[in-house]
mmCIF file of C-alpha atoms in Angstrom:
data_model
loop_
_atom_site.group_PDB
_atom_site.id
_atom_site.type_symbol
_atom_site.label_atom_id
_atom_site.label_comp_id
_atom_site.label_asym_id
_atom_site.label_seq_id
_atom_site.Cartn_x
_atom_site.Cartn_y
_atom_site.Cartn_z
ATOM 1 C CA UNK A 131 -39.475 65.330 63.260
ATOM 2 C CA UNK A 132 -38.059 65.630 67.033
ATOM 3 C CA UNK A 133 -35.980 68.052 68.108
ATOM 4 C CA UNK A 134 -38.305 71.111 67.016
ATOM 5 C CA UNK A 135 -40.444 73.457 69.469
ATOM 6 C CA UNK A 136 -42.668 76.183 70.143
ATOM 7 C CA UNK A 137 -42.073 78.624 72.199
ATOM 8 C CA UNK A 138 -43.529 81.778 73.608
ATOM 9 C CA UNK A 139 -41.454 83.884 75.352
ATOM 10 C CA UNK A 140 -41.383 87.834 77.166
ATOM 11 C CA UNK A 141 -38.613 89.269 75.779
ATOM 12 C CA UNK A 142 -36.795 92.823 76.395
ATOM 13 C CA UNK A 143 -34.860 94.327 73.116
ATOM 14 C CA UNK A 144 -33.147 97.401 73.355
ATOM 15 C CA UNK A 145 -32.964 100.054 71.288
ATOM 16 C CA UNK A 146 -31.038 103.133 70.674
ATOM 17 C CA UNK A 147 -32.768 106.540 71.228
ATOM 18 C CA UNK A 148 -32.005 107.391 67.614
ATOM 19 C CA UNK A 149 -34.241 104.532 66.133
ATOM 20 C CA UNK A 150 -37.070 105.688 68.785
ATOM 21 C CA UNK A 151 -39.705 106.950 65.765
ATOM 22 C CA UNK A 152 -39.032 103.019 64.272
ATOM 23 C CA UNK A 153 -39.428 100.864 67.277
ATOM 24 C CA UNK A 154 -41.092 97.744 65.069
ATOM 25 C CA UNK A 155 -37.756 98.190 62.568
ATOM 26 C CA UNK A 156 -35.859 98.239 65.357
ATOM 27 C CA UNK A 157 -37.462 94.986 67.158
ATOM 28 C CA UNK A 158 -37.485 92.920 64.163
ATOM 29 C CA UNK A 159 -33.993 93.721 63.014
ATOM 30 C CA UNK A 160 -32.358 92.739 66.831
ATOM 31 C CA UNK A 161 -34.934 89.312 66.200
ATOM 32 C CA UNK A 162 -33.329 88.948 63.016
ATOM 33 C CA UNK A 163 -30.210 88.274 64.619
ATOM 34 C CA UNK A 164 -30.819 85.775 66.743
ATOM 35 C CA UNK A 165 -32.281 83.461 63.754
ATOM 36 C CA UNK A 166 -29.766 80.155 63.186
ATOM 37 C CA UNK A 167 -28.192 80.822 66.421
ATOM 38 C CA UNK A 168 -27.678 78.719 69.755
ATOM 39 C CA UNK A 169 -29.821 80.776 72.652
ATOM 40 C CA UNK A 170 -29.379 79.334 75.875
ATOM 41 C CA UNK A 171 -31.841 81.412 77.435
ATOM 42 C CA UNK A 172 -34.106 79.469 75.284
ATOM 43 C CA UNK A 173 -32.391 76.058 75.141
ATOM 44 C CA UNK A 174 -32.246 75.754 71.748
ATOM 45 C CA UNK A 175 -31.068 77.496 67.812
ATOM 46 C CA UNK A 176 -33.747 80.084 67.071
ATOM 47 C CA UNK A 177 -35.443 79.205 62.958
ATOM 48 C CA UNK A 178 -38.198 81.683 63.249
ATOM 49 C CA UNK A 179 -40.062 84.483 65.323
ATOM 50 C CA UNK A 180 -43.554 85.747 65.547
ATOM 51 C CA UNK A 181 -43.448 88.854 67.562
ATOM 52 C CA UNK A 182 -46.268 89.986 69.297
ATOM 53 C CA UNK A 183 -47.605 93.954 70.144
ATOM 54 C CA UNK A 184 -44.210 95.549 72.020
ATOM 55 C CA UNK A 185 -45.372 97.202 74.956
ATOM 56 C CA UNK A 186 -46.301 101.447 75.320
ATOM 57 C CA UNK A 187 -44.054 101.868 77.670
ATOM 58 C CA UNK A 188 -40.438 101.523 77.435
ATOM 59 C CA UNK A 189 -37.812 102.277 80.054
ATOM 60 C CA UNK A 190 -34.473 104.683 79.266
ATOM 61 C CA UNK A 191 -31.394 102.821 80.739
ATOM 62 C CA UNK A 192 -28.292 105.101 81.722
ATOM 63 C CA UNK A 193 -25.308 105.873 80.365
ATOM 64 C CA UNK A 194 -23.149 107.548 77.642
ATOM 65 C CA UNK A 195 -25.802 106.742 75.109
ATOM 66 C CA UNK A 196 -29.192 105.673 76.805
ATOM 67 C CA UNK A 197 -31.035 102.727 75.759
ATOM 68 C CA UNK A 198 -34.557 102.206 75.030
ATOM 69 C CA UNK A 199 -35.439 98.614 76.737
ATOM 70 C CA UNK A 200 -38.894 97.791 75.020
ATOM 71 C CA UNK A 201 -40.385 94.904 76.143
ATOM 72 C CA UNK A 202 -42.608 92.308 74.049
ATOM 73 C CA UNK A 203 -44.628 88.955 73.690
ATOM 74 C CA UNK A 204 -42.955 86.481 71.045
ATOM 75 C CA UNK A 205 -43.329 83.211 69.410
ATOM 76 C CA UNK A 206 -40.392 81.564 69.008
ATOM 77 C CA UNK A 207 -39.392 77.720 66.762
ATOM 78 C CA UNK A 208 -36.758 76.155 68.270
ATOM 79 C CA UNK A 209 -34.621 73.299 67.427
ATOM 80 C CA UNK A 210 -32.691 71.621 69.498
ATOM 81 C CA UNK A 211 -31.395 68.016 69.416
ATOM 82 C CA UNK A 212 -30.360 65.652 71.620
ATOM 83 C CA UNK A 213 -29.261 62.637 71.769
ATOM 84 C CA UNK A 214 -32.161 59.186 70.921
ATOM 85 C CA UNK A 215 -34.169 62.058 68.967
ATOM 86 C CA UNK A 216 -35.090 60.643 65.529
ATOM 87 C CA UNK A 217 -34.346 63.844 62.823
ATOM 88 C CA UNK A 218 -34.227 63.843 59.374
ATOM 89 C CA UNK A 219 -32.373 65.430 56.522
ATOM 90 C CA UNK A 220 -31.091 65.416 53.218
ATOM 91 C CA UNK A 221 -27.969 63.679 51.916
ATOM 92 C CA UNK A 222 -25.285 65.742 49.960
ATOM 93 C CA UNK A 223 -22.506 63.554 49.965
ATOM 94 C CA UNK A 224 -21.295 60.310 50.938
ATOM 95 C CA UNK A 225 -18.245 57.701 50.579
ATOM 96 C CA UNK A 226 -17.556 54.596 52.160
ATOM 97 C CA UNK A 227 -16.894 55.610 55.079
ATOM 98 C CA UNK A 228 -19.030 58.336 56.143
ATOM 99 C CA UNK A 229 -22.527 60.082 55.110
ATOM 100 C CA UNK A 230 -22.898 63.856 55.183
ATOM 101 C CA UNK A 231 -26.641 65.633 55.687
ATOM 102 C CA UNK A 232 -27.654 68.653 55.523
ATOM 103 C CA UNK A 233 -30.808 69.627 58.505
ATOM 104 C CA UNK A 234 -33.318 72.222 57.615
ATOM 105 C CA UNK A 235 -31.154 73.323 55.251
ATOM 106 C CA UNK A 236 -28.562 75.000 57.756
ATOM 107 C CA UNK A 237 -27.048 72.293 60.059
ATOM 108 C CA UNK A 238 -24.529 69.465 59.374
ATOM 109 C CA UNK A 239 -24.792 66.397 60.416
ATOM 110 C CA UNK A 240 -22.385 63.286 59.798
ATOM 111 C CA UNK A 241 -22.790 59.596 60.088
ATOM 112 C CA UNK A 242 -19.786 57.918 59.866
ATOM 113 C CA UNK A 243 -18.900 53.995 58.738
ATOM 114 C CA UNK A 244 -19.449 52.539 62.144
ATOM 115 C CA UNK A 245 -22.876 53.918 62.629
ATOM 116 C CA UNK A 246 -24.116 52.590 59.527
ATOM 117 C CA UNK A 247 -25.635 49.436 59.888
ATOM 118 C CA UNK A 248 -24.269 46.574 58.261
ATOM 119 C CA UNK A 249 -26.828 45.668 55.861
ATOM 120 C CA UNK A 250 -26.064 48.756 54.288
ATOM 121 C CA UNK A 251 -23.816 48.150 51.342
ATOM 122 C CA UNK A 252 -21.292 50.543 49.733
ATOM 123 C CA UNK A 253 -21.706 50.042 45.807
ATOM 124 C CA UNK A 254 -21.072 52.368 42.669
ATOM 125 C CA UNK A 255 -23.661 51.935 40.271
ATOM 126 C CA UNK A 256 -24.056 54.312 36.638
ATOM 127 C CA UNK A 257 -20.975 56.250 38.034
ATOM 128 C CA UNK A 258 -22.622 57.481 41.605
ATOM 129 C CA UNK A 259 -21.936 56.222 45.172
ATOM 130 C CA UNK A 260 -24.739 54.452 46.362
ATOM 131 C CA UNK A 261 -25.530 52.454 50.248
ATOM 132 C CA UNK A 262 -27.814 49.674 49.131
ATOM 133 C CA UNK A 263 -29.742 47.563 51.805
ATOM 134 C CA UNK A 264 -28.867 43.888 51.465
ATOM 135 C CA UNK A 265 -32.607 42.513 52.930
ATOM 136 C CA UNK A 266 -34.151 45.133 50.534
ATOM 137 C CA UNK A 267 -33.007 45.948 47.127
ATOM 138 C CA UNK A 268 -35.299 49.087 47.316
ATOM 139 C CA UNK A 269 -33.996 50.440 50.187
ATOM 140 C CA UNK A 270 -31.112 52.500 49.159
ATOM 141 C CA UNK A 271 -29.350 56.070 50.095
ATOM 142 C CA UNK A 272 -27.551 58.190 47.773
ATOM 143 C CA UNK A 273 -27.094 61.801 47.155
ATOM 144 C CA UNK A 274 -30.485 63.564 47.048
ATOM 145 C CA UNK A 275 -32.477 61.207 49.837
ATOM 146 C CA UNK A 276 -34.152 62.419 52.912
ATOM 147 C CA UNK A 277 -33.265 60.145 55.528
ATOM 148 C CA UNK A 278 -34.338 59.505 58.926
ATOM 149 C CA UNK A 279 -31.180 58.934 61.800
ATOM 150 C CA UNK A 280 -30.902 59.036 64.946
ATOM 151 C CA UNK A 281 -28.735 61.679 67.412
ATOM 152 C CA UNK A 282 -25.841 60.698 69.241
ATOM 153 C CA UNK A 283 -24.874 64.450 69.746
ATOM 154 C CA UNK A 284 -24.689 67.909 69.185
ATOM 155 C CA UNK A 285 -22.410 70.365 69.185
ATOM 156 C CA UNK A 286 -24.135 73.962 70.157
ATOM 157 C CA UNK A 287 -21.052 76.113 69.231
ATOM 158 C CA UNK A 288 -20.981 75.071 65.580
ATOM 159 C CA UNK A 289 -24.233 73.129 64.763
ATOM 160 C CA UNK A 290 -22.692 70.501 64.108
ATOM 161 C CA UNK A 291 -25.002 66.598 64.447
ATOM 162 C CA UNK A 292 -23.178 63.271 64.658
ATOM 163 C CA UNK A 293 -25.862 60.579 63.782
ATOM 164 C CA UNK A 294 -26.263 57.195 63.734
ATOM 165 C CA UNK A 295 -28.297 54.301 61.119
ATOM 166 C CA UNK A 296 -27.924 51.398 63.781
ATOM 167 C CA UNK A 297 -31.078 51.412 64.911
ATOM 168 C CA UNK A 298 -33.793 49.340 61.921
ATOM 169 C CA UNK A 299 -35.724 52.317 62.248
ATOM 170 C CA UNK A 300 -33.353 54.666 60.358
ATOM 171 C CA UNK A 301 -33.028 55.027 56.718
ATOM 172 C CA UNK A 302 -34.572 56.259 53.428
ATOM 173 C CA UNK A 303 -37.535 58.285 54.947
ATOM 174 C CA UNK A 304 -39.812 57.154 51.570
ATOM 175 C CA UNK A 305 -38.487 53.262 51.628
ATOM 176 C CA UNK A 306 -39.397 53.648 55.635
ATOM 177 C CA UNK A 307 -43.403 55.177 54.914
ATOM 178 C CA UNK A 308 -43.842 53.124 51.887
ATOM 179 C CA UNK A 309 -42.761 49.697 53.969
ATOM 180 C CA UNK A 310 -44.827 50.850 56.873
ATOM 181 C CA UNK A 311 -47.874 51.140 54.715
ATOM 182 C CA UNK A 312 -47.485 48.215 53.355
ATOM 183 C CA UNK A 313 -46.952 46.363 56.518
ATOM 184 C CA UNK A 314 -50.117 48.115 58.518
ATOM 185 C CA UNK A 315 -51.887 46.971 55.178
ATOM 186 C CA UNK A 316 -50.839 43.667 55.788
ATOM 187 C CA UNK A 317 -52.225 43.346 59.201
ATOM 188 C CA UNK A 318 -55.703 44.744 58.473
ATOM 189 C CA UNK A 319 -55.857 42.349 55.775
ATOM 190 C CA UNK A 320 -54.896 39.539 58.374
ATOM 191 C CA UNK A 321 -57.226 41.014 61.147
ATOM 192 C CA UNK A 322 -59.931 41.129 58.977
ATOM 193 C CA UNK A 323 -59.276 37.118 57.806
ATOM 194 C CA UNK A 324 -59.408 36.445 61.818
ATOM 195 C CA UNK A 325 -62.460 37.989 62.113
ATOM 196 C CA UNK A 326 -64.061 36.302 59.282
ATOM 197 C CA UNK A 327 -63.317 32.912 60.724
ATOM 198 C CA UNK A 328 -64.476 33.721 64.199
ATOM 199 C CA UNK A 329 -68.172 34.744 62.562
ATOM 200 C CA UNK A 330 -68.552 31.894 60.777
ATOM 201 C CA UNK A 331 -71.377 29.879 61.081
ATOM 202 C CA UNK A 332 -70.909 26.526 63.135
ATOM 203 C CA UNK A 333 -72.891 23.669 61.601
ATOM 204 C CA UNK A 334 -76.287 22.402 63.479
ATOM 205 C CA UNK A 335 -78.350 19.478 63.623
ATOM 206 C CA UNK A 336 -82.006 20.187 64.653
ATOM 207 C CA UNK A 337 -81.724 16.230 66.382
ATOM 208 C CA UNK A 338 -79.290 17.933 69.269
ATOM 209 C CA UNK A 339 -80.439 19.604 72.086
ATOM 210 C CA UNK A 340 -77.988 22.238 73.251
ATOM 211 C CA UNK A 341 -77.851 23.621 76.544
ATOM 212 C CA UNK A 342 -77.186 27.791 76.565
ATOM 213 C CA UNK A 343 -75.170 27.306 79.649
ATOM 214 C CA UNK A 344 -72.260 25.683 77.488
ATOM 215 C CA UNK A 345 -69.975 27.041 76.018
ATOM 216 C CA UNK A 346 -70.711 27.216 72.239
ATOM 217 C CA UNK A 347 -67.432 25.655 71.249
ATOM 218 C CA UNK A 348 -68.387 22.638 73.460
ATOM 219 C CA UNK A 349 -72.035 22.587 71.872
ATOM 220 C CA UNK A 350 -70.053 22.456 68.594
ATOM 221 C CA UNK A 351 -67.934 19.187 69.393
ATOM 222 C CA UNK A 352 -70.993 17.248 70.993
ATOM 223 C CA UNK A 353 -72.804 17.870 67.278
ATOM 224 C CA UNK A 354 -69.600 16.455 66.008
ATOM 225 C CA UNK A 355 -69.981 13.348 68.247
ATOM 226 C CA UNK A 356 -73.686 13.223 67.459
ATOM 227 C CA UNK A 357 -73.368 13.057 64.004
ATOM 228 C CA UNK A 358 -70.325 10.075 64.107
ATOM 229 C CA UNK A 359 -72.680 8.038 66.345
ATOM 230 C CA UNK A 360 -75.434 8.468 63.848
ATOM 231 C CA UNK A 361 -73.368 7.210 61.259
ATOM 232 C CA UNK A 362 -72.275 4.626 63.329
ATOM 233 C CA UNK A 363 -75.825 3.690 63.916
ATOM 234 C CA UNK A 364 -76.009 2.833 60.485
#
């Protein structure tokens, strides 16, 4: 999925004098609260944190209650979309006029009636809402189904996506694999037909002399014209 990265960052917590005997509590509490949070010093909502050995040394900052600021190596996964990025997530609700997904299980996203492509049908069937594709019968999104959209944009304050299921590339993330299988199956099995009839053997006739300098197509239609001569001879 788009819209995630690594990072690895040099990073400077700070820490007050009375936590000095638990510098590592200390470190990974103040990382704790930057998880599922915008960062613009790192571009991006902060899902996880590897920290690396904090440093020996740490340096006292004044005033009324001096600071420890420790510094430190850490690995940070970011995610931040924007807009053309292909994400996926899973749908909890939808109506006819709008889908709503849930992102790595802590960000919204919504795709509303006009950015869901037309083929898309709004039915009820055994009591649930259903979209059903109207080229594919299999191809359907309900509650409960990962599907792939793409971004239009997202809002950093609240973590909010809107998405869009224009594009034929968006859907049901299973009817997508499955069809794409099936398709790349289809091509190797046509490739492989090509290359069968390009191998195949051309017919000869030990009466005709063939020059190697022609092509061997050509060789091919003057044995053609020998044999209807032959016959003709007849």
């Amino acid at each position: 999925m788009e819209g995630l990265k690594v990072a690895d960052t040099d990073l400077v917590v700070y820490v007050h004098p009375s936590k000095a005997k638990r510098i590592k509590d200390a470190i990974l509490r103040e990382l704790g609260s930057m998880l599922f949070k915008f960062n613009e010093t790192f571009d991006g909502v902060v899902l996880a944190y590897e920290p690396r050995e904090p440093s020996n040394l740490a340096k006292i900052l004044p005033g009324i209650h001096p600071y420890l600021g420790v510094k430190l190596k850490a690995k940070l996964l970011l995610f931040h979309p924007k807009p053309n990025m292909l994400i996926e997530g899973e749908v909890v609700k939808l109506s006819q006029q709008s889908i709503h997904v849930v992102v790595l299980g802590f960000s919204s996203a919504v795709i509303t009636e006009e950015d869901i492509r037309e083929e898309f049908k709004y039915k009820i069937k055994h009591g649930k809402e259903v979209f059903v594709s109207s080229f594919h019968k299999r191809h359907r999104i309900e509650v409960g189904t990962i599907v792939r959209f793409l971004v239009k944009s997202f809002d950093e304050e609240i973590l909010h996506i809107s998405g869009t299921l224009v594009p034929a590339h968006t859907g049901c993330v299973r009817w997508l694999e499955r069809n794409s299988e099936e398709r790349s199956n289809f091509d190797s099995g046509v490739k492989k037909r090509m290359a069968t009839e390009e191998t195949r053997d051309i017919p000869y006739d030990e009466n005709v002399m063939v020059d190697e300098s022609v092509p061997l197509y050509a060789a091919n239609n003057r044995t053609k014209k020998s044999k209807r001569r032959k016959n003709g001879d007849e």
